[in-house]
PDB file of C-alpha atoms in Angstrom:
ATOM      1  CA  UNK A1040       7.954 -25.888  81.230  1.00  0.00           C
ATOM      2  CA  UNK A1041       7.818 -29.672  81.610  1.00  0.00           C
ATOM      3  CA  UNK A1042       5.690 -31.512  84.171  1.00  0.00           C
ATOM      4  CA  UNK A1043       8.603 -32.140  86.550  1.00  0.00           C
ATOM      5  CA  UNK A1044       9.206 -28.374  86.704  1.00  0.00           C
ATOM      6  CA  UNK A1045       5.484 -27.726  87.255  1.00  0.00           C
ATOM      7  CA  UNK A1046       5.493 -30.020  90.321  1.00  0.00           C
ATOM      8  CA  UNK A1047       8.283 -28.155  92.103  1.00  0.00           C
ATOM      9  CA  UNK A1048       7.213 -26.166  95.130  1.00  0.00           C
ATOM     10  CA  UNK A1049       4.760 -26.239  98.016  1.00  0.00           C
ATOM     11  CA  UNK A1050       1.214 -27.503  97.609  1.00  0.00           C
ATOM     12  CA  UNK A1051      -1.588 -27.467 100.191  1.00  0.00           C
ATOM     13  CA  UNK A1052      -4.321 -30.088 100.392  1.00  0.00           C
ATOM     14  CA  UNK A1053      -7.811 -28.917  99.413  1.00  0.00           C
ATOM     15  CA  UNK A1054      -9.586 -32.263  98.834  1.00  0.00           C
ATOM     16  CA  UNK A1055      -8.938 -35.835  99.958  1.00  0.00           C
ATOM     17  CA  UNK A1056     -11.490 -38.335  98.610  1.00  0.00           C
ATOM     18  CA  UNK A1057     -11.333 -42.131  98.734  1.00  0.00           C
ATOM     19  CA  UNK A1058     -13.394 -44.406  96.480  1.00  0.00           C
ATOM     20  CA  UNK A1059     -13.615 -48.086  97.458  1.00  0.00           C
ATOM     21  CA  UNK A1060     -13.549 -50.887  94.916  1.00  0.00           C
ATOM     22  CA  UNK A1061     -17.330 -51.194  95.450  1.00  0.00           C
ATOM     23  CA  UNK A1062     -17.765 -47.549  94.370  1.00  0.00           C
ATOM     24  CA  UNK A1063     -18.365 -46.055  97.826  1.00  0.00           C
ATOM     25  CA  UNK A1064     -16.955 -42.500  98.049  1.00  0.00           C
ATOM     26  CA  UNK A1065     -15.772 -41.366 101.459  1.00  0.00           C
ATOM     27  CA  UNK A1066     -13.658 -38.807 103.258  1.00  0.00           C
ATOM     28  CA  UNK A1067     -11.630 -41.079 105.564  1.00  0.00           C
ATOM     29  CA  UNK A1068     -11.149 -38.379 108.200  1.00  0.00           C
ATOM     30  CA  UNK A1069     -14.344 -36.438 107.570  1.00  0.00           C
ATOM     31  CA  UNK A1070     -14.417 -32.944 106.111  1.00  0.00           C
ATOM     32  CA  UNK A1071     -11.693 -31.523 108.369  1.00  0.00           C
ATOM     33  CA  UNK A1072      -8.159 -32.308 107.245  1.00  0.00           C
ATOM     34  CA  UNK A1073      -5.049 -30.462 106.227  1.00  0.00           C
ATOM     35  CA  UNK A1074      -1.926 -31.370 104.367  1.00  0.00           C
ATOM     36  CA  UNK A1075       1.182 -30.184 102.629  1.00  0.00           C
ATOM     37  CA  UNK A1076       3.334 -31.736  99.915  1.00  0.00           C
ATOM     38  CA  UNK A1077       6.649 -30.335  98.774  1.00  0.00           C
ATOM     39  CA  UNK A1078       8.628 -31.226  95.659  1.00  0.00           C
ATOM     40  CA  UNK A1079      12.184 -29.864  95.729  1.00  0.00           C
ATOM     41  CA  UNK A1080      14.183 -29.306  92.524  1.00  0.00           C
ATOM     42  CA  UNK A1081      16.897 -31.675  93.817  1.00  0.00           C
ATOM     43  CA  UNK A1082      14.538 -34.665  93.558  1.00  0.00           C
ATOM     44  CA  UNK A1083      13.470 -34.824  97.198  1.00  0.00           C
ATOM     45  CA  UNK A1084       9.856 -34.699  98.369  1.00  0.00           C
ATOM     46  CA  UNK A1085       7.905 -34.750 101.615  1.00  0.00           C
ATOM     47  CA  UNK A1086       4.232 -34.992 102.469  1.00  0.00           C
ATOM     48  CA  UNK A1087       2.176 -34.660 105.642  1.00  0.00           C
ATOM     49  CA  UNK A1088      -1.583 -35.094 105.926  1.00  0.00           C
ATOM     50  CA  UNK A1089      -3.585 -34.986 109.116  1.00  0.00           C
ATOM     51  CA  UNK A1090      -7.090 -35.052 110.484  1.00  0.00           C
ATOM     52  CA  UNK A1091      -7.547 -31.470 111.690  1.00  0.00           C
ATOM     53  CA  UNK A1092      -9.633 -32.150 114.773  1.00  0.00           C
ATOM     54  CA  UNK A1093      -7.276 -34.557 116.561  1.00  0.00           C
ATOM     55  CA  UNK A1094      -7.543 -34.490 120.344  1.00  0.00           C
ATOM     56  CA  UNK A1095      -4.731 -33.200 122.524  1.00  0.00           C
ATOM     57  CA  UNK A1096      -2.909 -35.531 124.899  1.00  0.00           C
ATOM     58  CA  UNK A1097      -3.723 -35.145 128.587  1.00  0.00           C
ATOM     59  CA  UNK A1098      -0.058 -34.683 129.538  1.00  0.00           C
ATOM     60  CA  UNK A1099       2.714 -32.556 128.021  1.00  0.00           C
ATOM     61  CA  UNK A1100       5.220 -35.395 127.325  1.00  0.00           C
ATOM     62  CA  UNK A1101       5.149 -36.551 123.690  1.00  0.00           C
ATOM     63  CA  UNK A1102       6.484 -39.988 124.675  1.00  0.00           C
ATOM     64  CA  UNK A1103       4.127 -40.535 127.608  1.00  0.00           C
ATOM     65  CA  UNK A1104       0.725 -40.486 125.917  1.00  0.00           C
ATOM     66  CA  UNK A1105      -1.941 -42.926 126.976  1.00  0.00           C
ATOM     67  CA  UNK A1106      -2.345 -45.852 124.550  1.00  0.00           C
ATOM     68  CA  UNK A1107      -5.654 -44.513 123.231  1.00  0.00           C
ATOM     69  CA  UNK A1108      -4.166 -41.018 122.761  1.00  0.00           C
ATOM     70  CA  UNK A1109      -1.196 -42.411 120.852  1.00  0.00           C
ATOM     71  CA  UNK A1110      -3.422 -44.592 118.666  1.00  0.00           C
ATOM     72  CA  UNK A1111      -5.745 -41.690 117.830  1.00  0.00           C
ATOM     73  CA  UNK A1112      -2.777 -39.448 116.979  1.00  0.00           C
ATOM     74  CA  UNK A1113      -1.213 -42.115 114.736  1.00  0.00           C
ATOM     75  CA  UNK A1114      -4.537 -42.993 113.071  1.00  0.00           C
ATOM     76  CA  UNK A1115      -5.103 -39.341 112.146  1.00  0.00           C
ATOM     77  CA  UNK A1116      -1.752 -38.609 110.517  1.00  0.00           C
ATOM     78  CA  UNK A1117       0.250 -39.710 107.481  1.00  0.00           C
ATOM     79  CA  UNK A1118       3.776 -38.464 106.778  1.00  0.00           C
ATOM     80  CA  UNK A1119       6.642 -39.606 104.587  1.00  0.00           C
ATOM     81  CA  UNK A1120       9.645 -38.309 102.652  1.00  0.00           C
ATOM     82  CA  UNK A1121      12.132 -39.484 100.080  1.00  0.00           C
ATOM     83  CA  UNK A1122      13.144 -39.124  96.457  1.00  0.00           C
ATOM     84  CA  UNK A1123      10.756 -38.683  93.553  1.00  0.00           C
ATOM     85  CA  UNK A1124      10.878 -39.196  89.788  1.00  0.00           C
ATOM     86  CA  UNK A1125       8.457 -38.046  87.101  1.00  0.00           C
ATOM     87  CA  UNK A1126       7.376 -40.141  84.118  1.00  0.00           C
ATOM     88  CA  UNK A1127       5.773 -37.497  81.923  1.00  0.00           C
ATOM     89  CA  UNK A1128       4.561 -40.019  79.303  1.00  0.00           C
ATOM     90  CA  UNK A1129       2.640 -42.023  81.929  1.00  0.00           C
ATOM     91  CA  UNK A1130       1.601 -38.881  83.884  1.00  0.00           C
ATOM     92  CA  UNK A1131       3.033 -40.570  86.938  1.00  0.00           C
ATOM     93  CA  UNK A1132       5.227 -39.365  89.785  1.00  0.00           C
ATOM     94  CA  UNK A1133       6.922 -42.072  91.859  1.00  0.00           C
ATOM     95  CA  UNK A1134       7.678 -41.419  95.525  1.00  0.00           C
ATOM     96  CA  UNK A1135      10.546 -43.585  96.858  1.00  0.00           C
ATOM     97  CA  UNK A1136       9.974 -43.641 100.621  1.00  0.00           C
ATOM     98  CA  UNK A1137      13.069 -43.207 102.790  1.00  0.00           C
ATOM     99  CA  UNK A1138      11.205 -42.329 105.984  1.00  0.00           C
ATOM    100  CA  UNK A1139       7.583 -42.742 107.025  1.00  0.00           C
ATOM    101  CA  UNK A1140       5.317 -42.627 110.072  1.00  0.00           C
ATOM    102  CA  UNK A1141       4.056 -46.091 109.041  1.00  0.00           C
ATOM    103  CA  UNK A1142       7.278 -48.155 109.062  1.00  0.00           C
ATOM    104  CA  UNK A1143       5.962 -50.822 106.656  1.00  0.00           C
ATOM    105  CA  UNK A1144       6.102 -48.299 103.800  1.00  0.00           C
ATOM    106  CA  UNK A1145       9.800 -47.408 104.218  1.00  0.00           C
ATOM    107  CA  UNK A1146      11.754 -48.605 101.188  1.00  0.00           C
ATOM    108  CA  UNK A1147       8.670 -48.814  98.967  1.00  0.00           C
ATOM    109  CA  UNK A1148       7.666 -46.926  95.839  1.00  0.00           C
ATOM    110  CA  UNK A1149       4.339 -45.101  95.623  1.00  0.00           C
ATOM    111  CA  UNK A1150       3.133 -44.281  92.148  1.00  0.00           C
ATOM    112  CA  UNK A1151       0.845 -41.289  91.921  1.00  0.00           C
ATOM    113  CA  UNK A1152      -0.914 -40.508  88.676  1.00  0.00           C
ATOM    114  CA  UNK A1153      -1.038 -36.756  88.236  1.00  0.00           C
ATOM    115  CA  UNK A1154      -2.748 -34.081  86.246  1.00  0.00           C
ATOM    116  CA  UNK A1155      -2.872 -30.305  86.436  1.00  0.00           C
ATOM    117  CA  UNK A1156      -6.442 -29.016  86.519  1.00  0.00           C
ATOM    118  CA  UNK A1157      -7.327 -25.292  86.772  1.00  0.00           C
ATOM    119  CA  UNK A1158      -4.453 -24.421  89.106  1.00  0.00           C
ATOM    120  CA  UNK A1159      -4.674 -27.666  91.070  1.00  0.00           C
ATOM    121  CA  UNK A1160      -2.319 -30.609  91.213  1.00  0.00           C
ATOM    122  CA  UNK A1161      -4.449 -33.763  91.281  1.00  0.00           C
ATOM    123  CA  UNK A1162      -2.741 -36.942  92.510  1.00  0.00           C
ATOM    124  CA  UNK A1163      -4.448 -40.327  92.321  1.00  0.00           C
ATOM    125  CA  UNK A1164      -3.138 -43.462  94.012  1.00  0.00           C
ATOM    126  CA  UNK A1165      -3.051 -46.993  92.702  1.00  0.00           C
ATOM    127  CA  UNK A1166      -5.457 -49.201  94.719  1.00  0.00           C
ATOM    128  CA  UNK A1167      -4.364 -49.358  98.353  1.00  0.00           C
ATOM    129  CA  UNK A1168      -5.594 -50.810 101.623  1.00  0.00           C
ATOM    130  CA  UNK A1169      -6.956 -48.129 103.952  1.00  0.00           C
ATOM    131  CA  UNK A1170      -9.075 -48.774 107.029  1.00  0.00           C
ATOM    132  CA  UNK A1171      -9.710 -52.363 105.937  1.00  0.00           C
ATOM    133  CA  UNK A1172     -10.949 -51.494 102.438  1.00  0.00           C
ATOM    134  CA  UNK A1173      -9.274 -51.424  99.039  1.00  0.00           C
ATOM    135  CA  UNK A1174      -9.653 -47.968  97.572  1.00  0.00           C
ATOM    136  CA  UNK A1175      -8.203 -45.315  95.302  1.00  0.00           C
ATOM    137  CA  UNK A1176      -7.454 -41.922  96.830  1.00  0.00           C
ATOM    138  CA  UNK A1177      -7.724 -38.682  94.880  1.00  0.00           C
ATOM    139  CA  UNK A1178      -5.920 -35.752  96.469  1.00  0.00           C
ATOM    140  CA  UNK A1179      -6.215 -32.203  95.165  1.00  0.00           C
ATOM    141  CA  UNK A1180      -3.508 -29.675  96.027  1.00  0.00           C
ATOM    142  CA  UNK A1181      -3.281 -25.907  95.518  1.00  0.00           C
ATOM    143  CA  UNK A1182      -0.188 -23.686  95.712  1.00  0.00           C
TER     144      UNK A1182
END
């Protein structure tokens, strides 16, 4: 089985660590988060990650949240989907974003360096800007 075949399926987030360029290790949303990534055999993928302890809105209307409620909900959630391609020699999977909660990322390519480690899929980002700091994220996923 090649690496592209090993990726296929549903994976659930078990660890989400960021390390800044100064070496500071942090969990950006604390210890309570959840996430799901799916790689489909047809070359499509989707991912959602959220802070688990997000507050509920006061009202029931999804489009009528208070500004602070909407900001907190947005700040505690990442989601995108699109195509993906695996470069087995580089141990890299590229995500080509077709839709995203953060509109600036639509149309971009995210390279994730991967490895399989004791039943886990480990994805590591290239340096990215997150909460005002340049960092590398390491995400560990289990089936």
